[in-house]
Short mmCIF file of C-alpha atoms in Angstrom, two decimals:
data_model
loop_
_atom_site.label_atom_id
_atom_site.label_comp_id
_atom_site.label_asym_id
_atom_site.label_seq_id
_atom_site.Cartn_x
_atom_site.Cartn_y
_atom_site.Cartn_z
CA UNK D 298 0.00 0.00 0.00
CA UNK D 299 1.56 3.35 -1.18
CA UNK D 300 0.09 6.99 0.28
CA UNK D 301 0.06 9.91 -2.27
CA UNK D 302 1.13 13.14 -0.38
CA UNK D 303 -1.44 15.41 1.08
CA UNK D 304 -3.19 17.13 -1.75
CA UNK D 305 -2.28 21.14 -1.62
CA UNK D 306 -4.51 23.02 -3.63
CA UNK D 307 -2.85 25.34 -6.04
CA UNK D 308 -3.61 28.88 -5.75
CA UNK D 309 -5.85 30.30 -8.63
CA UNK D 310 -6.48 33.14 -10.75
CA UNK D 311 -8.93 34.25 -8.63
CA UNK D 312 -7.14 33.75 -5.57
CA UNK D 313 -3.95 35.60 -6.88
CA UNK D 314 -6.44 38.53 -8.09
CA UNK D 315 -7.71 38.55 -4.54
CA UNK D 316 -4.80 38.86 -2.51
CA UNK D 317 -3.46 41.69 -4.84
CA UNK D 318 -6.35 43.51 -4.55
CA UNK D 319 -6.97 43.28 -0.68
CA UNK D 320 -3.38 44.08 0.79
CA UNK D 321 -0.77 46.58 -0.21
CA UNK D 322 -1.13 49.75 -2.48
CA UNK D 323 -3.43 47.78 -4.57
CA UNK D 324 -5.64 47.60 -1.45
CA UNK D 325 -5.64 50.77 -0.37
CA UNK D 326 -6.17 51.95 -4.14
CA UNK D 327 -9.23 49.58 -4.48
CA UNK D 328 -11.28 50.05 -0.75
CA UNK D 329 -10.30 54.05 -2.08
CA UNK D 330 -12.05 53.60 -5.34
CA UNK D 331 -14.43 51.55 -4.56
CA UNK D 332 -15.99 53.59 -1.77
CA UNK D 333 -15.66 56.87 -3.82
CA UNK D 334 -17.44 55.08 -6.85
CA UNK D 335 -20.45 53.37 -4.83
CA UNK D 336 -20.92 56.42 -2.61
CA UNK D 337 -20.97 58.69 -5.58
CA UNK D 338 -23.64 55.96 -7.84
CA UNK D 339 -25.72 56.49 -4.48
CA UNK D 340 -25.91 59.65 -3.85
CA UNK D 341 -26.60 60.61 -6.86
CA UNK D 342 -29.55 58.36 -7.44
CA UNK D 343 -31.72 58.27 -4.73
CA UNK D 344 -34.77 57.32 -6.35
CA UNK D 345 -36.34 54.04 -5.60
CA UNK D 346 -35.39 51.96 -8.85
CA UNK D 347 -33.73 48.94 -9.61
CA UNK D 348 -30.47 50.23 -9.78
CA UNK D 349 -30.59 51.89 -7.35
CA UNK D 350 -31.26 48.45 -5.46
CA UNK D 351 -27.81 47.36 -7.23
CA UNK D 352 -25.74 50.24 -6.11
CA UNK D 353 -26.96 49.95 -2.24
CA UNK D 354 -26.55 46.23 -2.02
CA UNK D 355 -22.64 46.76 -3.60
CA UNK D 356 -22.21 49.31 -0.84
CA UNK D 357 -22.88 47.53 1.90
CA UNK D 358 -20.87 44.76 0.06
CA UNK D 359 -18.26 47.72 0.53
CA UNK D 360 -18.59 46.68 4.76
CA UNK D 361 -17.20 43.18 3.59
CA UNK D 362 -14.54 43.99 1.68
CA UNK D 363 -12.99 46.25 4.09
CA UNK D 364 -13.32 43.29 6.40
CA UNK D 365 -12.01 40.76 4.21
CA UNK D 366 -8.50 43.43 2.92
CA UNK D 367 -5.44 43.33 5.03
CA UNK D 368 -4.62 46.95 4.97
CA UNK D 369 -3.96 48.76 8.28
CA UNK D 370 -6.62 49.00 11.03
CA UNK D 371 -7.43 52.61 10.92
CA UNK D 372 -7.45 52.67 7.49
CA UNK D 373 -10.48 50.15 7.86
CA UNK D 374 -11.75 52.21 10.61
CA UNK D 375 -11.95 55.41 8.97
CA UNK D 376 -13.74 54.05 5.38
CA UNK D 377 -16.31 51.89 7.52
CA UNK D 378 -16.86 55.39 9.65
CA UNK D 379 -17.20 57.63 6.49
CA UNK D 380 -19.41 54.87 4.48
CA UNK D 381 -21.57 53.73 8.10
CA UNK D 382 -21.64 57.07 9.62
CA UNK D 383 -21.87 60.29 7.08
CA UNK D 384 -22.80 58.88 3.53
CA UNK D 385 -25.45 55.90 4.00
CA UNK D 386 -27.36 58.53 6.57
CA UNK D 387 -26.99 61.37 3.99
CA UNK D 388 -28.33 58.89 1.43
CA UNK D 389 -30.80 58.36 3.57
CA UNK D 390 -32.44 61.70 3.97
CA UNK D 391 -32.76 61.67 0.40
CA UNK D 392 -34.29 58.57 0.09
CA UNK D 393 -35.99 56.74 3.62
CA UNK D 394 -36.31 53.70 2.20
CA UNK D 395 -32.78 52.59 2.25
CA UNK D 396 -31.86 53.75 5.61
CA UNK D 397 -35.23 51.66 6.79
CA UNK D 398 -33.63 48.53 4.87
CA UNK D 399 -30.49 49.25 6.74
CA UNK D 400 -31.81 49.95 10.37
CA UNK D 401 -33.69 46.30 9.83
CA UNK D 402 -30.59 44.79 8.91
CA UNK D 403 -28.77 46.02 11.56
CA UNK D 404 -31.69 44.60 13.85
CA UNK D 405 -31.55 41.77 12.76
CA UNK D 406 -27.73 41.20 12.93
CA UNK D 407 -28.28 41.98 16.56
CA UNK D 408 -30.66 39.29 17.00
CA UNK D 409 -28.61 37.08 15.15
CA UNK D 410 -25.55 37.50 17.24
CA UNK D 411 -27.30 36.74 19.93
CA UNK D 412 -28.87 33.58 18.67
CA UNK D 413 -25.23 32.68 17.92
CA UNK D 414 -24.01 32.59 21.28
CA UNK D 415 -26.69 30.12 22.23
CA UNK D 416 -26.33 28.03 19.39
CA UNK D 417 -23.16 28.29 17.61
CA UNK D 418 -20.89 28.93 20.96
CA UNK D 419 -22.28 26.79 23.00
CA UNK D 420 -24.22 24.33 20.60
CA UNK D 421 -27.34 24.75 22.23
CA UNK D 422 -30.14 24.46 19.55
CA UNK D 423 -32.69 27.41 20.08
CA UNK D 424 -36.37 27.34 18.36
CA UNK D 425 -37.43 29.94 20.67
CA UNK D 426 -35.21 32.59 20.59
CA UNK D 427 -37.74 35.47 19.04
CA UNK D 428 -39.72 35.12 22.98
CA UNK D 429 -37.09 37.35 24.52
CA UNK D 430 -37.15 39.62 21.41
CA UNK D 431 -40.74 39.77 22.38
CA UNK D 432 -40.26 40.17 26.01
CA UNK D 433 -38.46 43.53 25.42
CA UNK D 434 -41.04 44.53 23.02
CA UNK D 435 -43.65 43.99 24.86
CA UNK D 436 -41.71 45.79 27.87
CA UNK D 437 -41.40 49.56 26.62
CA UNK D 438 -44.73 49.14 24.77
CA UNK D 439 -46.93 48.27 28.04
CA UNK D 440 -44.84 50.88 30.17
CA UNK D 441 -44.94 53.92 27.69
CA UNK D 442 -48.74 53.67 26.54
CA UNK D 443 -51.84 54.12 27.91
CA UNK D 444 -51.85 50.22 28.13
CA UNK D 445 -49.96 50.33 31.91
CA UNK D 446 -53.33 52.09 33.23
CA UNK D 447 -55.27 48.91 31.65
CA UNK D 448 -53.03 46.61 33.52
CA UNK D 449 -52.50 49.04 36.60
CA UNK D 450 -55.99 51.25 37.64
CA UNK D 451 -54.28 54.62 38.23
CA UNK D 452 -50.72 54.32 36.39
CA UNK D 453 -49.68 56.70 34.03
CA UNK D 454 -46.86 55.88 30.91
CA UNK D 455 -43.72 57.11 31.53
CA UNK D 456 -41.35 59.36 29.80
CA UNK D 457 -40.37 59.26 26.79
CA UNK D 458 -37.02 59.88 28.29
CA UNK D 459 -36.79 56.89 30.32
CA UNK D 460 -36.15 54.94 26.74
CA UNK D 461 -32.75 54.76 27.36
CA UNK D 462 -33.40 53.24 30.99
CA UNK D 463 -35.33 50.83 29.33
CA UNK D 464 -32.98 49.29 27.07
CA UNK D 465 -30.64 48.64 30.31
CA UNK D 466 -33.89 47.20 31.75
CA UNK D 467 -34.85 44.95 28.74
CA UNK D 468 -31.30 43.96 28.56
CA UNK D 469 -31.34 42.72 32.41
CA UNK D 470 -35.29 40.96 31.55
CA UNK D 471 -34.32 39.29 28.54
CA UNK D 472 -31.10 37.85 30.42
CA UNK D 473 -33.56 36.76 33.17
CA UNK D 474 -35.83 35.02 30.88
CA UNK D 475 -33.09 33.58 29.57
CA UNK D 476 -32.02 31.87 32.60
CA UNK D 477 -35.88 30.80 33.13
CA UNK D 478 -35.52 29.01 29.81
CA UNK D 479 -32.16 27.67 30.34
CA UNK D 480 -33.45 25.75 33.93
CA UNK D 481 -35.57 23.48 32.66
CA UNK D 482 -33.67 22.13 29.44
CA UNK D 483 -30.21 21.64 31.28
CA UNK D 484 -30.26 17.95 30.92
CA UNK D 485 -31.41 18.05 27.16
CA UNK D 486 -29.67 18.23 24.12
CA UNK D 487 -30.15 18.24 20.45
CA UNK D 488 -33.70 17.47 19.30
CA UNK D 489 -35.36 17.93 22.94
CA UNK D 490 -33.86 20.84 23.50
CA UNK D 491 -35.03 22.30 20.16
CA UNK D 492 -38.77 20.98 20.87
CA UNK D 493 -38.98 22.64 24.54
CA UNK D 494 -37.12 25.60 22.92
CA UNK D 495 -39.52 25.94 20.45
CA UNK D 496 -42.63 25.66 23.31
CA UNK D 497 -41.03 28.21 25.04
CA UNK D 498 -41.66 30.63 22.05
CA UNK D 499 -44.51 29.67 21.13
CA UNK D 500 -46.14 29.42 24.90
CA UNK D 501 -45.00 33.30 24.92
CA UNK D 502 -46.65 34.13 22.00
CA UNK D 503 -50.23 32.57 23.13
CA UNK D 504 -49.66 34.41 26.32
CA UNK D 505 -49.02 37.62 24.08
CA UNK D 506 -52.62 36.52 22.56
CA UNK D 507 -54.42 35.90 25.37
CA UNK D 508 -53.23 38.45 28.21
CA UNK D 509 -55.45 40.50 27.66
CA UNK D 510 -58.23 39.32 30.68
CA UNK D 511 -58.77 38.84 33.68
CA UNK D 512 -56.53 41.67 33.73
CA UNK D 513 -55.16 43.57 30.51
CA UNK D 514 -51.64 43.14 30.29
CA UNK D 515 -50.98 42.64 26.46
CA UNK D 516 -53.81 44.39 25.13
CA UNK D 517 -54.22 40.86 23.28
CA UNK D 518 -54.50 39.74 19.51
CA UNK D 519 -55.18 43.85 18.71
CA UNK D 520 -51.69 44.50 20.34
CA UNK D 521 -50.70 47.77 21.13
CA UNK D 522 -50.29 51.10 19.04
CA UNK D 523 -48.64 54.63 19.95
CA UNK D 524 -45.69 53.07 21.66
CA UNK D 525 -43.67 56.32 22.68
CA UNK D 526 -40.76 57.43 20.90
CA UNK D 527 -37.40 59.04 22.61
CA UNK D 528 -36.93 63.01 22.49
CA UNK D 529 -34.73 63.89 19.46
CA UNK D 530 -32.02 65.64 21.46
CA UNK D 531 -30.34 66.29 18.55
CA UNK D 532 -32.12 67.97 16.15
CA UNK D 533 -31.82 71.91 17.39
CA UNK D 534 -27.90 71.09 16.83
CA UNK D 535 -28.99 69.56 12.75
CA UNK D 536 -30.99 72.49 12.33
CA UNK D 537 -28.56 74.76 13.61
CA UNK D 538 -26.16 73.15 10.76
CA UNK D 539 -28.87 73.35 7.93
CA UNK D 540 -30.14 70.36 7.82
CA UNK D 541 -34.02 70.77 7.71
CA UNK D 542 -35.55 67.37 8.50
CA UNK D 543 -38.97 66.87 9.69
CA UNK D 544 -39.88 64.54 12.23
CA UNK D 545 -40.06 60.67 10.61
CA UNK D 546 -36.69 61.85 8.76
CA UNK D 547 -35.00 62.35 12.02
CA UNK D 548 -36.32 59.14 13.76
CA UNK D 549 -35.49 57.54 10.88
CA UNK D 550 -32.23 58.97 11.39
CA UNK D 551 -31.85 58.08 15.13
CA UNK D 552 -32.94 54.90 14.84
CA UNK D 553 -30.43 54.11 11.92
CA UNK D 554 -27.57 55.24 14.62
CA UNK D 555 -29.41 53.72 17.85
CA UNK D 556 -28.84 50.00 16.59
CA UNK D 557 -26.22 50.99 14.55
CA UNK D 558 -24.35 51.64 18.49
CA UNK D 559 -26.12 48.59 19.58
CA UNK D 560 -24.77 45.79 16.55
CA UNK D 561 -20.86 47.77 17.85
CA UNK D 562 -21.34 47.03 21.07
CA UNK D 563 -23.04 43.41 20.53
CA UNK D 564 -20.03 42.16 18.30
CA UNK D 565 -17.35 43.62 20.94
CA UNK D 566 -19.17 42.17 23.40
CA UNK D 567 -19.69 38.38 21.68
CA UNK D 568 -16.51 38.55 20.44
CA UNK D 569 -14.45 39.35 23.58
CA UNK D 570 -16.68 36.54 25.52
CA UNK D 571 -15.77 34.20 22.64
CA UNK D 572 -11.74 35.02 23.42
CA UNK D 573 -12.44 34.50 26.86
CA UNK D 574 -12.22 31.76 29.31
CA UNK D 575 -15.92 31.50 28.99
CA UNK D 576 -16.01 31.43 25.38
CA UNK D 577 -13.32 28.60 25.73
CA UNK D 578 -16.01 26.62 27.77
CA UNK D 579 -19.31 27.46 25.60
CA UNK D 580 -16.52 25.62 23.02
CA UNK D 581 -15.83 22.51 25.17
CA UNK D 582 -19.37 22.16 26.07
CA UNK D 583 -20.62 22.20 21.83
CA UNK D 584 -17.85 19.97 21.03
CA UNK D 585 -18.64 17.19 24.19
CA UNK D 586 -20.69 18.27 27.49
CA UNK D 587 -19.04 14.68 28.82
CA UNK D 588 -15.17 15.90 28.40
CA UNK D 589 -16.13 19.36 29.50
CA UNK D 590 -17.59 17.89 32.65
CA UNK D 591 -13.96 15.76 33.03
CA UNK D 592 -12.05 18.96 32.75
CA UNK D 593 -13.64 20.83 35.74
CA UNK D 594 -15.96 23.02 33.28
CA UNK D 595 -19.15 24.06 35.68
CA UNK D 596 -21.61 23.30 32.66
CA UNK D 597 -25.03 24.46 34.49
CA UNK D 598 -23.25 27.68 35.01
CA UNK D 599 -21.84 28.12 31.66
CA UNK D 600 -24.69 26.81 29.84
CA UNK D 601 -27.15 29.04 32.19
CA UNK D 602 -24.75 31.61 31.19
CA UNK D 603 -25.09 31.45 27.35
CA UNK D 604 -29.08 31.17 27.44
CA UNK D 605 -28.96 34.53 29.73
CA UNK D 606 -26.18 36.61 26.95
CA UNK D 607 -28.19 35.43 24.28
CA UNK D 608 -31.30 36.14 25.25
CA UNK D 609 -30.66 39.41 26.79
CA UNK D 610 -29.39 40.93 23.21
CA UNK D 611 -32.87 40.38 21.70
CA UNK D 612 -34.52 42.11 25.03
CA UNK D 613 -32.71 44.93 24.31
CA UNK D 614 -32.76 45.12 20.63
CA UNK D 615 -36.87 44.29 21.24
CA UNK D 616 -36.99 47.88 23.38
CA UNK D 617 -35.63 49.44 20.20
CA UNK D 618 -37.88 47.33 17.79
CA UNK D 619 -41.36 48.88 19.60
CA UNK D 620 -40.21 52.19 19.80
CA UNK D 621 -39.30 52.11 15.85
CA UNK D 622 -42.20 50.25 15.07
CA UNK D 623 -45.13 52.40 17.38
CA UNK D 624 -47.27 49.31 16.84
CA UNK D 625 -46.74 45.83 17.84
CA UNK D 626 -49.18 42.60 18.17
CA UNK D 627 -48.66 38.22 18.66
CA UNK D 628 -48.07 37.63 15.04
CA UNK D 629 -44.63 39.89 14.83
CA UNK D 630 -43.36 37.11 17.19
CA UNK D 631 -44.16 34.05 15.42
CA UNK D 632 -42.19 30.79 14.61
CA UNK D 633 -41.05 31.62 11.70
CA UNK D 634 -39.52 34.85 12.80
CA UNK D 635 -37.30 32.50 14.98
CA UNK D 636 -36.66 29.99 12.33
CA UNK D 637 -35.64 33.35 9.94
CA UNK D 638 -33.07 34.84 12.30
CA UNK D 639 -31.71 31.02 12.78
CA UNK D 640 -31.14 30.54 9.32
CA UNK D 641 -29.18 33.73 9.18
CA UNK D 642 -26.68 32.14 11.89
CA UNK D 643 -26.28 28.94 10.04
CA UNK D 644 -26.09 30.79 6.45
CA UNK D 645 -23.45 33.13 7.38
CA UNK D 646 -21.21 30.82 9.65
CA UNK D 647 -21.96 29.30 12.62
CA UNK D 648 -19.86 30.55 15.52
CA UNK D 649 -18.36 33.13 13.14
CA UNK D 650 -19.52 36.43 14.24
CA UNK D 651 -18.64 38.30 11.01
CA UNK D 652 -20.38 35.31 9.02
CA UNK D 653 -23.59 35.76 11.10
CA UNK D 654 -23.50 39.70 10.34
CA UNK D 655 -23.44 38.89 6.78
CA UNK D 656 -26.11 36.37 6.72
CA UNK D 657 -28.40 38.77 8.79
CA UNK D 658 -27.89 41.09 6.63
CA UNK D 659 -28.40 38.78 3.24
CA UNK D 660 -31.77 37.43 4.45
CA UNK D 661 -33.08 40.43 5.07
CA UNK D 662 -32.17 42.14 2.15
CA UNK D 663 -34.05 38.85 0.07
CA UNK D 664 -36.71 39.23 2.44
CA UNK D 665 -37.51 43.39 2.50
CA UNK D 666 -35.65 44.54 -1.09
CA UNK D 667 -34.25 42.31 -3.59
CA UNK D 668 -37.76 39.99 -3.87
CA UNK D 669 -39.96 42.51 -3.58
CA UNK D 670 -37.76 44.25 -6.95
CA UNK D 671 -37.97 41.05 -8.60
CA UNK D 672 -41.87 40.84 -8.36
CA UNK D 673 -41.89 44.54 -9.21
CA UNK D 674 -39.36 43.98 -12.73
CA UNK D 675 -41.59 40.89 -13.21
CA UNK D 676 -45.12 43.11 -13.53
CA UNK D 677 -43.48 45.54 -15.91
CA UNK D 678 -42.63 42.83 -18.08
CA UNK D 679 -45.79 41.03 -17.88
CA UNK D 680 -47.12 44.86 -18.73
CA UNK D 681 -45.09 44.51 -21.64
CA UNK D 682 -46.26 41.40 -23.00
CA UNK D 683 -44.18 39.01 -22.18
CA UNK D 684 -45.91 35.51 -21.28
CA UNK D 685 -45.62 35.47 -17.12
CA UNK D 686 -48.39 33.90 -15.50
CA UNK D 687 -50.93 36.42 -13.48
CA UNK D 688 -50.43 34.80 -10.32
CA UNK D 689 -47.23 34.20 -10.32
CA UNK D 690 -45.22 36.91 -7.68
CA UNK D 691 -41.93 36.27 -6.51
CA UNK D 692 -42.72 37.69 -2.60
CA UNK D 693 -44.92 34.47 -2.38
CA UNK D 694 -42.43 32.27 -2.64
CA UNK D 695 -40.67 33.79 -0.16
CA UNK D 696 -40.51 30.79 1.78
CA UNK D 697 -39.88 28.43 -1.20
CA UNK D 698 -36.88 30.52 -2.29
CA UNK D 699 -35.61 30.72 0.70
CA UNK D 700 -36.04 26.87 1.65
CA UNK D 701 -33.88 25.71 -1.51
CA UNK D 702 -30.88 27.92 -0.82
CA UNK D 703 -31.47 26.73 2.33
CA UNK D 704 -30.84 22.97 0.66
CA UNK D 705 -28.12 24.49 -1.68
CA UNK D 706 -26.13 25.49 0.94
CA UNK D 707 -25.90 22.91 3.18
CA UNK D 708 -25.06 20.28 0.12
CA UNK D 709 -22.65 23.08 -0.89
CA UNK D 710 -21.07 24.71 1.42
CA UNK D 711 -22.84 23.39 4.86
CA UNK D 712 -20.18 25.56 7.05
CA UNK D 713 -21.81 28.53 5.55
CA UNK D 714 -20.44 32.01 3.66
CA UNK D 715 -18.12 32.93 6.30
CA UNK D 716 -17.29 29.73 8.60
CA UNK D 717 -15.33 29.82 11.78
CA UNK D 718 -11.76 28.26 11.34
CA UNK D 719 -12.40 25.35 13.47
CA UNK D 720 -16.16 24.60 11.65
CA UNK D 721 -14.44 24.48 8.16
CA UNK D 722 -11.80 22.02 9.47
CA UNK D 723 -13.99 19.54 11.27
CA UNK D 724 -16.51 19.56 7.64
CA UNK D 725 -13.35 19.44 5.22
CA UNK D 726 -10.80 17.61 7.62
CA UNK D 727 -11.29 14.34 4.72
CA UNK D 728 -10.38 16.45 2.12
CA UNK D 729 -6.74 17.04 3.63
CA UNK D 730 -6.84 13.47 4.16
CA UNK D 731 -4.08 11.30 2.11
CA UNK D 732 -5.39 9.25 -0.22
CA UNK D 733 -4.50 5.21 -0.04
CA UNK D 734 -3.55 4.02 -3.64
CA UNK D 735 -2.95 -0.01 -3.92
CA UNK D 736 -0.06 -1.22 -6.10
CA UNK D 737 0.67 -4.19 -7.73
#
């Protein structure tokens, strides 16, 4: 029996193109032009087309490409600062819609860092995750409205200062209902963990539904409308500058830079807990709770730990959510609202936090832009005379699209668009393998 060396795969064109064009003067030169370019194409088309659509989904493509170049830190810094913080909000003043797409995005990256902690951390498979989204919604919206004196005889909302208190306080609530979910499923793993998981969510949701006697908590399936907003403490200094907004553009605004702060301090948060001792442990405990338990990990603790981090990202973010939103009801909590933001976890990269940005953002751009566009192209042609069926519309198959890249990728590339280093070695570790050739 003879062994052929390992296999080493040759580098190719592409490869070679890539790493001239994301390190050295060539990288500077390209992140230089290719911000200037994009940012110009947006600005200077800000009505709602089809290009348009192009141009905003290759800048924010401009966010991974700075990520992916190895040119110096600040460099990075101060192109993600100039495209992030002074030309996507300028764009959006001229054009709300894209700054909404954004601020979603951003959401949703929130939520799915979160998730990711739970489940791609610590390997603990979450169905339930959107409850504590939920829990901070539903937080803000019963303490700001009218709906505290239905729960409360004699209350009055509070201030639509104390927004900012309540973030800290649906941070703390989602981290505590966190802990209440992690109790009862210590001793479970993979698909009865899931199925409790997914109870939990879904036993939150009917409660959402049906609060709403003996005593009026939820306001029930009509959910609750004119959920206070936070003062706009900036806008004397915008106007003093020129810039004459009116109200929904400066919210819009605010919220754009509200979870804009939050997804920054999320992924220095994850990201130093997944450096850390602790993140070292949510690792032991994914890859064997039995070893972990051998080598003096304390896995209640740490796996009490990673339900309470997790979840108290989404009670946060879920304060935010209500306030943008003024309305929320049951349905916005759903199911399939948890089964959306775990796709984005396992589509980007599992474990990888950069990976799980990406995805979040990717789904909902399918979801909110690039589907709706396609239905949109697909009416003017039918207008036109081509032969498309009168029923059919893209945005229905939202599911259905979304299911088979679902398949595709996990025949494809199962570690997902941006894997963790140690995921794409355990799925690819055979293809290193050498290769047993018998001779005569």
């Amino acid at each position: 029996m003879a062994k052929n060396p390992p296999h080493t795969p040759e580098t190719g064109l592409w490869n070679q193109l890539n790493a001239w064009m994301t390190k050295g003067p060539a990288g500077y030169t390209f992140l230089s032009l290719y911000t200037l370019i994009t940012s110009a194409l947006l600005i200077t088309n800000p009505r709602t087309s089809l290009f348009t659509d192009i141009v905003f989904v290759l800048f924010l493509l401009l966010i991974l490409a700075i990520y992916r170049s190895r040119v110096a830190l600040g460099f990075k810094i101060a192109l993600a600062v100039v495209a992030l913080g002074f030309v996507l909000p300028y764009f959006g003043t001229l054009n709300p819609y894209y700054i909404d797409v954004a601020t979603q995005a951003g959401i949703f990256a929130t939520l799915a860092m979160g998730l990711n902690v739970v489940v791609g951390f610590a390997g603990l498979l979450d169905l339930g995750y959107v409850a504590f989204y939920a829990v901070g919604a539903y937080l803000w919206s019963i303490f700001s409205t009218d709906q505290i004196g239905n729960m409360i005889s004699g209350a009055t909302p509070v201030g639509a200062g104390w927004f900012y208190l309540f973030i800290i306080i649906g941070l703390v609530v989602g981290g505590v209902f966190g802990v209440m979910l992690g109790l009862p499923v210590l001793r479970l793993r993979g698909d009865y963990l899931a199925i409790v998981t997914l109870g939990f969510g879904e036993v939150i949701r009917v409660l959402a539904v049906n609060l709403d006697k003996p005593v009026n908590i939820t306001n029930g399936a009509q959910g609750i409308k004119d959920i206070e907003r936070p003062p706009l403490f900036f806008a004397p200094a915008l106007k003093a500058l020129g810039f004459n907004l009116d109200n929904n553009q400066l919210y819009q605004i605010f919220f754009y830079f509200m979870v804009l702060v939050v997804v920054l301090i999320t992924m220095l948060v994850v990201s130093r807990l997944k450096n850390s001792r602790i993140g070292r442990a949510w690792t032991a405990i994914r890859e064997d709770e039995t070893a972990a338990i051998a080598q003096g990990i304390p896995l209640v603790r740490m796996k009490l730990m990673a339900f309470a981090v997790g979840a108290s990202f989404a009670g946060a973010m879920g304060v935010i959510f209500a306030s943008k939103q003024l309305f929320i009801n049951p349905p916005t909590f759903d199911l399939l609202r948890s089964i959306s933001i775990l796709s984005m976890v396992i589509l980007g990269g599992l474990g990888n936090i950069p990976g799980v940005i990406l995805g979040a953002v990717l789904v909902t751009l399918l979801n909110i832009q690039i589907l709706p566009r396609i239905a949109e192209v697909l009416r003017s042609a039918k207008d036109a005379g081509l032969p498309i069926p009168q029923s059919f519309d893209p945005t229905q198959y939202q599911r259905l699209l979304f299911g088979l890249l679902m398949i595709l990728m996990m025949i494809f590339r199962p570690e997902g668009i941006l894997p963790e280093d140690r995921r794409r070695q355990e799925l690819h570790d055979h293809d290193d393998d050498p290769v047993e050739v018998s001779t005569s």
